[in-house]
Amino acid sequence: MENHNVIVSSSPHIRAKASTRSIMQDVLIALVPSLISGVIFYGFRVLWILALSIGSCVAFEYLWQHLLKKPIRIGDLSAAVTGVLLAFNLPVTVPWWIPVIGAFVSIIIVKELYGGIGSNFMNPAMVGRVFLSVSWPILMTQFCEPFIGHWFGTTDVITSATPLAILKSGEGIEGLPSFVTLFLGGVGGCIGETSALALLLGGLYLVYRRVINLRIPLSFVGAVALLSFLFTNGSLSPFDNMMYHVLSGGLFLGAFFMATDYATSPVAASGQIIMGIGCGLITFMIRRFGGYPEGVSYAILLMNVATPLIDKVCKPKKYGYVRRGSSAKK
Amino acid sequence: MRKLTFKHGIHPRDHKSYTNAIPIRMVEPPELLYFPVQQHIGAPLDILVKPGDKVLKGQKLADSTAPVSVPLHSSVSGTVKDVGMYMHASGVKVPTVVVENDGQDTCVEFIEHDDLDALSKEDIIKLIREGGVVGMGGAGFPTHIKLSPPPEKEIRHIIINGSECEPYLTSDHRVMVEEPGMIIEGLHVIRKLFPQADAYVAIEANKPDAIETMKAEVEGTDIGVLTMQTKYPQGAEKQLIYAVTGKEIPSGSLPMDVGCIVINIDTATAIARAVKQGIPLCRRIVTVSGTMVSKPGNFSVRIGTPFSTVIEAAGGIGAVPGKIIMGGPMMGVAGHSLDVPVVKATSSILLFDQEEAKAGEESPCIRCGRCMSACPIQLRPLYLNAYALKGDWEQCQKENMMDCIECGCCSYVCPAKRHLVQSIRVGKQQLAKRK
Ligand code: SF4
Ligand code: SF4
């Protein structure tokens, strides 16, 4: 009964269900709470920016793979994830071509030129954001005042000082929003950054689904918290200073969704902790001493670049290499 | 009690409920039985019979004087029909003795040894060898060699491996429930060889009835029945020894180097039969399962019975299987055909349908790290895979590729469906050649 329909392949003959696509799907689901908070605070224009960003990311990836006669992999949804993350890193006021250019940089220059999914050495959306910030600094910092009231009127562009800018200058501390506002959302910033609560919900969903673990987010946020507690600025109490640093800006977005990017973070547990602490340290240094009020993006990119080195140094302890002296357990 | 376990590993669905509650059934030996001459790891055997010879059940068909070898016996009485090249389960033709069964089951005279104390250690080792006993877990390494460590290696722990961590497989489980006495008798024989060693039967927590029967069986002795966490690969020697003793076998060493000997359940019963009853290894328990099988279960099968006869006993199959797996789904080997015989190492026959048989398309590694978290040896399979595909053997060596136990955990969890173990296996062969 020699039969050619019988598949002869190497073991194992069973595989876990999770696929690249199902993982990316989980990431997309985890980003939904932040998307909702973005729409609530910044209006429906958020959806337009999001559509442009996802659409151009997927389209650029498809075009590249099509033109170079590579397998088409847009179905793995990784380009869609990059699209959402890129949109989340933009102010809602940007003109339509900003997400398109950002998508080009993210997908073509950062991802595909380096070999596509898994091979890029910097986070595509993060490079997209930094590229746009450097090229069009004004457009990228026009944060509109978010408030539920915009549902009843027009969205006026107001360049409002973000909490981090206030913290940096140490002036106008009375203008800082309350912790509750920071936590729930409603502070000027990028689309996806406004609600720490929504980001946390999504992040914990990813942890629950075992897409990410807590090593990078915890050590990242923990390092920022500790440093901002120890080194206050102006007249804020250490605790208040810490709360503002932890809850403001893109820290949660960066810690849960950007720094945990598989391709650009270390694979070993110890390496991931180093990554998180490194990100936290650099973020704080930039926020406090650097030329910009916000440092999450640069911190993540710098640690992305350090990742191959960290991977070389941080390897798990292998079975059978260090003698364990313990005797038989009864 | 805290369940004993090892680090990392995976939790696949175990699919054991298809077969674990059904008593072992006998498969009537067919008219023609096929005995591939090489059924152990070690030296090849010389064939002792020629076509036309009458053979008895338990008579040697082949043997060798080489130290790492065990004889092969006929599992039925009858006439040698042919000695030639026949298909083996691995897909290649190998020297095979074909015996026509006369249905009489006339046996050679089995010499019983009821009193273990009357036997010297050498006698016991010799009886185990003459009984054709090999590791029944799948590797097929001659058991008497495993039980003859050099004198400077002090054996302190004997572990009977009842983990049976591979999904689908339940043959050891059924033997523990149905023949606990034989297992313990086998253990007694082994303990005669190592009187100082303590002895354990290690069973995964998903077999509560087996744990209970074994506990009842060892009542009043100093043998420990240990409950192990249900996790794959709990039954792998290195992992089991770590779980039971807390010791790691140093890279490149053997269990005996940390004072341990691990023996499979059905190997223990084979030892008992060979030594105490003088009956050589003629049958084995085979799990027949998988979506294609209408009446899955465990079967007591004479060595040499074609797979097709066994499948018929399990209700037959309606359609062409998508995959034929010998052994467990994690480490077993896929075969081409059902017209191959059961050998000493055939722990199971699994038939998957076309849907289950699909491996999934390989896509690029996304560096998710799952393979690393799953690897019980804590290697970095993603790098091993990349280096092996590049042919960078230097780096493979640096990443300790040779320590891989080919358990398959990494491939199992990989969301990119990469063929990690396959590439590692190729790499290991290359590294072995370069040595
Ligand atoms: S690398 Fe080897 S030991 Fe590690 S999980 Fe893969 S097959 Fe198992
Ligand atoms: S599990 Fe697969 S995709 Fe993930 S790191 Fe390992 S090889 Fe890469």
PDB file of C-alpha atoms in Angstrom, chain B residues 94-348:
ATOM      1  CA  VAL B  94      16.696  -4.189   5.415  1.00  0.00           C
ATOM      2  CA  PRO B  95      17.651  -7.860   5.852  1.00  0.00           C
ATOM      3  CA  THR B  96      14.555  -9.608   7.171  1.00  0.00           C
ATOM      4  CA  VAL B  97      13.586 -13.127   8.204  1.00  0.00           C
ATOM      5  CA  VAL B  98      10.049 -14.080   7.137  1.00  0.00           C
ATOM      6  CA  VAL B  99       8.375 -16.767   9.238  1.00  0.00           C
ATOM      7  CA  GLU B 100       5.225 -18.653   8.239  1.00  0.00           C
ATOM      8  CA  ASN B 101       3.151 -19.095  11.367  1.00  0.00           C
ATOM      9  CA  ASP B 102       1.898 -22.649  11.995  1.00  0.00           C
ATOM     10  CA  GLY B 103      -0.582 -21.378  14.566  1.00  0.00           C
ATOM     11  CA  GLN B 104       0.671 -23.856  17.183  1.00  0.00           C
ATOM     12  CA  ASP B 105       2.759 -21.504  19.292  1.00  0.00           C
ATOM     13  CA  THR B 106       5.103 -24.346  20.145  1.00  0.00           C
ATOM     14  CA  CYS B 107       7.693 -22.846  22.420  1.00  0.00           C
ATOM     15  CA  VAL B 108      11.314 -23.567  23.109  1.00  0.00           C
ATOM     16  CA  GLU B 109      11.844 -24.624  26.688  1.00  0.00           C
ATOM     17  CA  PHE B 110      11.796 -21.532  28.894  1.00  0.00           C
ATOM     18  CA  ILE B 111      14.029 -21.871  31.931  1.00  0.00           C
ATOM     19  CA  GLU B 112      12.526 -20.188  34.981  1.00  0.00           C
ATOM     20  CA  HIS B 113      14.586 -18.559  37.720  1.00  0.00           C
ATOM     21  CA  ASP B 114      12.251 -18.008  40.613  1.00  0.00           C
ATOM     22  CA  ASP B 115      14.969 -17.444  43.158  1.00  0.00           C
ATOM     23  CA  LEU B 116      16.850 -14.271  42.280  1.00  0.00           C
ATOM     24  CA  ASP B 117      19.320 -14.868  45.091  1.00  0.00           C
ATOM     25  CA  ALA B 118      20.588 -17.956  43.304  1.00  0.00           C
ATOM     26  CA  LEU B 119      21.710 -15.784  40.386  1.00  0.00           C
ATOM     27  CA  SER B 120      24.940 -13.831  40.178  1.00  0.00           C
ATOM     28  CA  LYS B 121      25.013 -10.335  38.671  1.00  0.00           C
ATOM     29  CA  GLU B 122      26.672 -11.762  35.572  1.00  0.00           C
ATOM     30  CA  ASP B 123      23.918 -14.360  35.246  1.00  0.00           C
ATOM     31  CA  ILE B 124      21.259 -11.663  35.373  1.00  0.00           C
ATOM     32  CA  ILE B 125      22.988  -9.504  32.760  1.00  0.00           C
ATOM     33  CA  LYS B 126      23.390 -12.549  30.551  1.00  0.00           C
ATOM     34  CA  LEU B 127      19.730 -13.529  30.914  1.00  0.00           C
ATOM     35  CA  ILE B 128      18.633 -10.002  30.015  1.00  0.00           C
ATOM     36  CA  ARG B 129      20.829 -10.065  26.940  1.00  0.00           C
ATOM     37  CA  GLU B 130      19.701 -13.527  25.905  1.00  0.00           C
ATOM     38  CA  GLY B 131      16.125 -12.333  26.323  1.00  0.00           C
ATOM     39  CA  GLY B 132      16.694  -9.790  23.563  1.00  0.00           C
ATOM     40  CA  VAL B 133      15.702  -6.906  25.812  1.00  0.00           C
ATOM     41  CA  VAL B 134      16.155  -3.375  24.483  1.00  0.00           C
ATOM     42  CA  GLY B 135      14.833   0.010  25.608  1.00  0.00           C
ATOM     43  CA  MET B 136      11.157  -0.111  24.702  1.00  0.00           C
ATOM     44  CA  GLY B 137      10.657   3.635  24.871  1.00  0.00           C
ATOM     45  CA  GLY B 138      11.698   3.978  21.260  1.00  0.00           C
ATOM     46  CA  ALA B 139      15.486   4.194  21.237  1.00  0.00           C
ATOM     47  CA  GLY B 140      16.107   0.453  21.194  1.00  0.00           C
ATOM     48  CA  PHE B 141      19.395   0.531  23.062  1.00  0.00           C
ATOM     49  CA  PRO B 142      20.410  -2.880  24.475  1.00  0.00           C
ATOM     50  CA  THR B 143      19.279  -2.912  28.099  1.00  0.00           C
ATOM     51  CA  HIS B 144      22.018  -5.195  29.409  1.00  0.00           C
ATOM     52  CA  ILE B 145      24.595  -2.603  28.330  1.00  0.00           C
ATOM     53  CA  LYS B 146      22.703   0.121  30.129  1.00  0.00           C
ATOM     54  CA  LEU B 147      22.680  -2.098  33.221  1.00  0.00           C
ATOM     55  CA  SER B 148      26.435  -2.756  33.062  1.00  0.00           C
ATOM     56  CA  PRO B 149      28.063   0.545  33.973  1.00  0.00           C
ATOM     57  CA  PRO B 150      31.798   0.478  34.541  1.00  0.00           C
ATOM     58  CA  PRO B 151      32.547  -0.414  38.178  1.00  0.00           C
ATOM     59  CA  GLU B 152      33.754   3.075  39.091  1.00  0.00           C
ATOM     60  CA  LYS B 153      30.300   4.513  38.382  1.00  0.00           C
ATOM     61  CA  GLU B 154      28.258   4.115  41.504  1.00  0.00           C
ATOM     62  CA  ILE B 155      24.553   3.825  40.743  1.00  0.00           C
ATOM     63  CA  ARG B 156      22.457   5.456  43.424  1.00  0.00           C
ATOM     64  CA  HIS B 157      19.047   5.882  41.838  1.00  0.00           C
ATOM     65  CA  ILE B 158      16.985   3.568  39.685  1.00  0.00           C
ATOM     66  CA  ILE B 159      14.071   5.333  38.060  1.00  0.00           C
ATOM     67  CA  ILE B 160      11.323   3.422  36.317  1.00  0.00           C
ATOM     68  CA  ASN B 161       9.996   5.872  33.754  1.00  0.00           C
ATOM     69  CA  GLY B 162       6.222   5.895  33.767  1.00  0.00           C
ATOM     70  CA  SER B 163       5.963   9.499  32.621  1.00  0.00           C
ATOM     71  CA  GLU B 164       4.780   8.661  29.114  1.00  0.00           C
ATOM     72  CA  CYS B 165       4.726  12.336  28.245  1.00  0.00           C
ATOM     73  CA  GLU B 166       4.135  11.987  24.505  1.00  0.00           C
ATOM     74  CA  PRO B 167       0.562  12.835  23.497  1.00  0.00           C
ATOM     75  CA  TYR B 168      -1.658   9.928  22.371  1.00  0.00           C
ATOM     76  CA  LEU B 169       0.549   7.212  23.867  1.00  0.00           C
ATOM     77  CA  THR B 170      -0.969   5.168  26.678  1.00  0.00           C
ATOM     78  CA  SER B 171       0.751   1.790  26.433  1.00  0.00           C
ATOM     79  CA  ASP B 172       2.884   2.312  29.540  1.00  0.00           C
ATOM     80  CA  HIS B 173      -0.169   3.650  31.317  1.00  0.00           C
ATOM     81  CA  ARG B 174      -2.142   0.478  30.566  1.00  0.00           C
ATOM     82  CA  VAL B 175       0.752  -1.764  31.567  1.00  0.00           C
ATOM     83  CA  MET B 176       0.995   0.042  34.911  1.00  0.00           C
ATOM     84  CA  VAL B 177      -2.711  -0.479  35.500  1.00  0.00           C
ATOM     85  CA  GLU B 178      -2.847  -4.060  34.281  1.00  0.00           C
ATOM     86  CA  GLU B 179       0.549  -5.544  35.125  1.00  0.00           C
ATOM     87  CA  PRO B 180       1.956  -3.575  38.056  1.00  0.00           C
ATOM     88  CA  GLY B 181       3.395  -6.784  39.529  1.00  0.00           C
ATOM     89  CA  MET B 182       5.555  -7.488  36.492  1.00  0.00           C
ATOM     90  CA  ILE B 183       6.975  -3.955  36.553  1.00  0.00           C
ATOM     91  CA  ILE B 184       7.979  -4.293  40.177  1.00  0.00           C
ATOM     92  CA  GLU B 185       9.446  -7.736  39.549  1.00  0.00           C
ATOM     93  CA  GLY B 186      11.561  -6.210  36.820  1.00  0.00           C
ATOM     94  CA  LEU B 187      12.605  -3.516  39.242  1.00  0.00           C
ATOM     95  CA  HIS B 188      13.596  -6.161  41.789  1.00  0.00           C
ATOM     96  CA  VAL B 189      15.826  -7.770  39.187  1.00  0.00           C
ATOM     97  CA  ILE B 190      17.511  -4.425  38.485  1.00  0.00           C
ATOM     98  CA  ARG B 191      17.955  -3.786  42.196  1.00  0.00           C
ATOM     99  CA  LYS B 192      19.778  -7.088  42.511  1.00  0.00           C
ATOM    100  CA  LEU B 193      22.396  -5.511  40.273  1.00  0.00           C
ATOM    101  CA  PHE B 194      22.558  -2.298  42.299  1.00  0.00           C
ATOM    102  CA  PRO B 195      21.704  -3.185  45.884  1.00  0.00           C
ATOM    103  CA  GLN B 196      22.685   0.250  47.238  1.00  0.00           C
ATOM    104  CA  ALA B 197      20.473   2.207  44.907  1.00  0.00           C
ATOM    105  CA  ASP B 198      17.086   3.565  45.869  1.00  0.00           C
ATOM    106  CA  ALA B 199      14.243   2.977  43.452  1.00  0.00           C
ATOM    107  CA  TYR B 200      11.412   5.096  42.117  1.00  0.00           C
ATOM    108  CA  VAL B 201       8.541   4.760  39.747  1.00  0.00           C
ATOM    109  CA  ALA B 202       7.948   8.209  38.240  1.00  0.00           C
ATOM    110  CA  ILE B 203       4.459   8.779  36.827  1.00  0.00           C
ATOM    111  CA  GLU B 204       2.895  11.903  35.332  1.00  0.00           C
ATOM    112  CA  ALA B 205      -0.042  13.312  37.262  1.00  0.00           C
ATOM    113  CA  ASN B 206      -2.437  12.718  34.363  1.00  0.00           C
ATOM    114  CA  LYS B 207      -2.491   8.977  35.144  1.00  0.00           C
ATOM    115  CA  PRO B 208      -4.087   8.876  38.596  1.00  0.00           C
ATOM    116  CA  ASP B 209      -5.233   5.264  38.240  1.00  0.00           C
ATOM    117  CA  ALA B 210      -1.719   4.143  37.367  1.00  0.00           C
ATOM    118  CA  ILE B 211      -0.303   6.057  40.332  1.00  0.00           C
ATOM    119  CA  GLU B 212      -2.828   4.342  42.572  1.00  0.00           C
ATOM    120  CA  THR B 213      -2.164   0.812  41.327  1.00  0.00           C
ATOM    121  CA  MET B 214       1.583   1.284  41.514  1.00  0.00           C
ATOM    122  CA  LYS B 215       1.322   2.728  45.007  1.00  0.00           C
ATOM    123  CA  ALA B 216      -0.726  -0.259  46.109  1.00  0.00           C
ATOM    124  CA  GLU B 217       1.811  -2.574  44.501  1.00  0.00           C
ATOM    125  CA  VAL B 218       4.824  -1.110  46.324  1.00  0.00           C
ATOM    126  CA  GLU B 219       3.023  -0.934  49.672  1.00  0.00           C
ATOM    127  CA  GLY B 220       5.421  -2.016  52.406  1.00  0.00           C
ATOM    128  CA  THR B 221       8.574  -1.736  50.268  1.00  0.00           C
ATOM    129  CA  ASP B 222      11.081   1.103  50.102  1.00  0.00           C
ATOM    130  CA  ILE B 223      10.182   1.825  46.471  1.00  0.00           C
ATOM    131  CA  GLY B 224       8.888   5.346  45.936  1.00  0.00           C
ATOM    132  CA  VAL B 225       6.059   6.167  43.554  1.00  0.00           C
ATOM    133  CA  LEU B 226       6.547   9.777  42.452  1.00  0.00           C
ATOM    134  CA  THR B 227       3.909  12.025  40.932  1.00  0.00           C
ATOM    135  CA  MET B 228       5.409  14.119  38.189  1.00  0.00           C
ATOM    136  CA  GLN B 229       3.918  17.275  36.733  1.00  0.00           C
ATOM    137  CA  THR B 230       2.185  16.665  33.426  1.00  0.00           C
ATOM    138  CA  LYS B 231       4.512  18.408  31.052  1.00  0.00           C
ATOM    139  CA  TYR B 232       6.370  17.436  27.913  1.00  0.00           C
ATOM    140  CA  PRO B 233       9.157  16.106  27.827  1.00  0.00           C
ATOM    141  CA  GLN B 234       8.889  14.905  31.419  1.00  0.00           C
ATOM    142  CA  GLY B 235       9.926  11.405  30.326  1.00  0.00           C
ATOM    143  CA  ALA B 236      13.136  12.475  28.598  1.00  0.00           C
ATOM    144  CA  GLU B 237      16.018  11.018  30.597  1.00  0.00           C
ATOM    145  CA  LYS B 238      17.728  14.315  31.331  1.00  0.00           C
ATOM    146  CA  GLN B 239      14.506  15.995  32.393  1.00  0.00           C
ATOM    147  CA  LEU B 240      13.304  13.061  34.455  1.00  0.00           C
ATOM    148  CA  ILE B 241      16.580  12.760  36.324  1.00  0.00           C
ATOM    149  CA  TYR B 242      16.553  16.464  37.062  1.00  0.00           C
ATOM    150  CA  ALA B 243      12.970  16.284  38.275  1.00  0.00           C
ATOM    151  CA  VAL B 244      13.616  13.313  40.540  1.00  0.00           C
ATOM    152  CA  THR B 245      17.105  14.013  41.857  1.00  0.00           C
ATOM    153  CA  GLY B 246      17.737  17.689  41.141  1.00  0.00           C
ATOM    154  CA  LYS B 247      20.865  16.728  39.233  1.00  0.00           C
ATOM    155  CA  GLU B 248      21.800  17.817  35.747  1.00  0.00           C
ATOM    156  CA  ILE B 249      23.680  15.427  33.545  1.00  0.00           C
ATOM    157  CA  PRO B 250      26.752  17.347  32.392  1.00  0.00           C
ATOM    158  CA  SER B 251      26.869  17.984  28.669  1.00  0.00           C
ATOM    159  CA  GLY B 252      28.124  14.936  26.828  1.00  0.00           C
ATOM    160  CA  SER B 253      27.698  12.593  29.807  1.00  0.00           C
ATOM    161  CA  LEU B 254      25.300   9.767  30.519  1.00  0.00           C
ATOM    162  CA  PRO B 255      22.744   9.220  33.280  1.00  0.00           C
ATOM    163  CA  MET B 256      25.159   6.786  34.960  1.00  0.00           C
ATOM    164  CA  ASP B 257      27.611   9.669  35.388  1.00  0.00           C
ATOM    165  CA  VAL B 258      25.222  11.191  37.903  1.00  0.00           C
ATOM    166  CA  GLY B 259      24.491   7.786  39.430  1.00  0.00           C
ATOM    167  CA  CYS B 260      21.165   7.206  37.707  1.00  0.00           C
ATOM    168  CA  ILE B 261      19.642   4.507  35.558  1.00  0.00           C
ATOM    169  CA  VAL B 262      16.326   5.149  33.866  1.00  0.00           C
ATOM    170  CA  ILE B 263      14.293   2.178  32.649  1.00  0.00           C
ATOM    171  CA  ASN B 264      11.083   2.316  30.657  1.00  0.00           C
ATOM    172  CA  ILE B 265       7.918   0.615  31.991  1.00  0.00           C
ATOM    173  CA  ASP B 266       7.622  -2.082  29.363  1.00  0.00           C
ATOM    174  CA  THR B 267      11.363  -2.666  29.484  1.00  0.00           C
ATOM    175  CA  ALA B 268      10.953  -3.490  33.160  1.00  0.00           C
ATOM    176  CA  THR B 269       8.318  -6.130  32.390  1.00  0.00           C
ATOM    177  CA  ALA B 270      10.529  -7.507  29.608  1.00  0.00           C
ATOM    178  CA  ILE B 271      13.382  -7.823  32.108  1.00  0.00           C
ATOM    179  CA  ALA B 272      11.115  -9.662  34.531  1.00  0.00           C
ATOM    180  CA  ARG B 273       9.978 -12.053  31.829  1.00  0.00           C
ATOM    181  CA  ALA B 274      13.471 -12.647  30.477  1.00  0.00           C
ATOM    182  CA  VAL B 275      15.080 -13.287  33.847  1.00  0.00           C
ATOM    183  CA  LYS B 276      12.395 -14.867  35.978  1.00  0.00           C
ATOM    184  CA  GLN B 277      10.417 -16.773  33.379  1.00  0.00           C
ATOM    185  CA  GLY B 278      13.127 -17.180  30.754  1.00  0.00           C
ATOM    186  CA  ILE B 279      10.789 -15.815  28.058  1.00  0.00           C
ATOM    187  CA  PRO B 280      12.547 -13.654  25.462  1.00  0.00           C
ATOM    188  CA  LEU B 281      11.067 -10.468  24.061  1.00  0.00           C
ATOM    189  CA  CYS B 282       8.367 -11.664  21.650  1.00  0.00           C
ATOM    190  CA  ARG B 283       5.604  -9.138  22.040  1.00  0.00           C
ATOM    191  CA  ARG B 284       5.170  -5.512  22.763  1.00  0.00           C
ATOM    192  CA  ILE B 285       2.301  -3.218  23.690  1.00  0.00           C
ATOM    193  CA  VAL B 286       1.421  -0.841  20.874  1.00  0.00           C
ATOM    194  CA  THR B 287      -0.898   2.167  21.134  1.00  0.00           C
ATOM    195  CA  VAL B 288      -2.990   2.499  17.994  1.00  0.00           C
ATOM    196  CA  SER B 289      -4.643   5.904  17.849  1.00  0.00           C
ATOM    197  CA  GLY B 290      -5.259   9.053  15.847  1.00  0.00           C
ATOM    198  CA  THR B 291      -8.271  10.455  14.030  1.00  0.00           C
ATOM    199  CA  MET B 292      -8.247   7.807  11.315  1.00  0.00           C
ATOM    200  CA  VAL B 293      -8.527   4.847  13.661  1.00  0.00           C
ATOM    201  CA  SER B 294     -12.087   3.746  14.348  1.00  0.00           C
ATOM    202  CA  LYS B 295     -11.429   1.621  17.435  1.00  0.00           C
ATOM    203  CA  PRO B 296      -8.281   3.026  19.010  1.00  0.00           C
ATOM    204  CA  GLY B 297      -6.681   1.215  21.889  1.00  0.00           C
ATOM    205  CA  ASN B 298      -3.637  -0.623  23.129  1.00  0.00           C
ATOM    206  CA  PHE B 299      -2.702  -3.946  21.658  1.00  0.00           C
ATOM    207  CA  SER B 300      -0.430  -6.750  22.672  1.00  0.00           C
ATOM    208  CA  VAL B 301       1.317  -7.458  19.394  1.00  0.00           C
ATOM    209  CA  ARG B 302       3.798 -10.173  18.458  1.00  0.00           C
ATOM    210  CA  ILE B 303       7.025  -8.704  17.135  1.00  0.00           C
ATOM    211  CA  GLY B 304       6.989  -9.136  13.360  1.00  0.00           C
ATOM    212  CA  THR B 305       3.259  -8.523  12.850  1.00  0.00           C
ATOM    213  CA  PRO B 306       2.594  -6.135   9.944  1.00  0.00           C
ATOM    214  CA  PHE B 307       1.107  -2.742  10.839  1.00  0.00           C
ATOM    215  CA  SER B 308      -1.864  -3.518   8.589  1.00  0.00           C
ATOM    216  CA  THR B 309      -2.840  -6.512  10.763  1.00  0.00           C
ATOM    217  CA  VAL B 310      -2.665  -4.338  13.865  1.00  0.00           C
ATOM    218  CA  ILE B 311      -4.745  -1.590  12.226  1.00  0.00           C
ATOM    219  CA  GLU B 312      -7.377  -4.166  11.259  1.00  0.00           C
ATOM    220  CA  ALA B 313      -7.593  -5.253  14.870  1.00  0.00           C
ATOM    221  CA  ALA B 314      -8.218  -1.593  15.682  1.00  0.00           C
ATOM    222  CA  GLY B 315     -11.225  -1.472  13.406  1.00  0.00           C
ATOM    223  CA  GLY B 316      -9.434  -0.762  10.146  1.00  0.00           C
ATOM    224  CA  ILE B 317      -9.435   2.545   8.325  1.00  0.00           C
ATOM    225  CA  GLY B 318     -11.798   3.889   5.706  1.00  0.00           C
ATOM    226  CA  ALA B 319      -9.534   6.197   3.766  1.00  0.00           C
ATOM    227  CA  VAL B 320      -5.880   6.688   2.986  1.00  0.00           C
ATOM    228  CA  PRO B 321      -4.168   8.165   6.045  1.00  0.00           C
ATOM    229  CA  GLY B 322      -2.524  11.546   5.754  1.00  0.00           C
ATOM    230  CA  LYS B 323       0.313  10.481   7.959  1.00  0.00           C
ATOM    231  CA  ILE B 324       1.550   7.275   9.556  1.00  0.00           C
ATOM    232  CA  ILE B 325       3.535   7.932  12.704  1.00  0.00           C
ATOM    233  CA  MET B 326       5.541   5.356  14.581  1.00  0.00           C
ATOM    234  CA  GLY B 327       6.065   6.522  18.116  1.00  0.00           C
ATOM    235  CA  GLY B 328       4.666   9.684  19.614  1.00  0.00           C
ATOM    236  CA  PRO B 329       3.659  12.748  17.643  1.00  0.00           C
ATOM    237  CA  MET B 330       6.509  14.794  19.135  1.00  0.00           C
ATOM    238  CA  MET B 331       9.457  12.519  18.418  1.00  0.00           C
ATOM    239  CA  GLY B 332       8.048   9.687  16.339  1.00  0.00           C
ATOM    240  CA  VAL B 333       8.998   8.920  12.760  1.00  0.00           C
ATOM    241  CA  ALA B 334       6.609   9.297   9.840  1.00  0.00           C
ATOM    242  CA  GLY B 335       6.375   6.209   7.653  1.00  0.00           C
ATOM    243  CA  HIS B 336       5.355   5.546   4.054  1.00  0.00           C
ATOM    244  CA  SER B 337       3.306   2.436   4.347  1.00  0.00           C
ATOM    245  CA  LEU B 338       1.361   0.093   6.601  1.00  0.00           C
ATOM    246  CA  ASP B 339       3.050  -2.952   5.040  1.00  0.00           C
ATOM    247  CA  VAL B 340       5.901  -2.891   7.512  1.00  0.00           C
ATOM    248  CA  PRO B 341       6.308  -4.969  10.648  1.00  0.00           C
ATOM    249  CA  VAL B 342       6.095  -4.053  14.312  1.00  0.00           C
ATOM    250  CA  VAL B 343       9.583  -4.139  15.795  1.00  0.00           C
ATOM    251  CA  LYS B 344      10.826  -4.032  19.365  1.00  0.00           C
ATOM    252  CA  ALA B 345      10.839  -0.219  19.381  1.00  0.00           C
ATOM    253  CA  THR B 346       7.367   0.343  17.890  1.00  0.00           C
ATOM    254  CA  SER B 347       5.645   2.027  20.812  1.00  0.00           C
ATOM    255  CA  SER B 348       2.685   3.160  18.785  1.00  0.00           C
TER     256      SER B 348
END
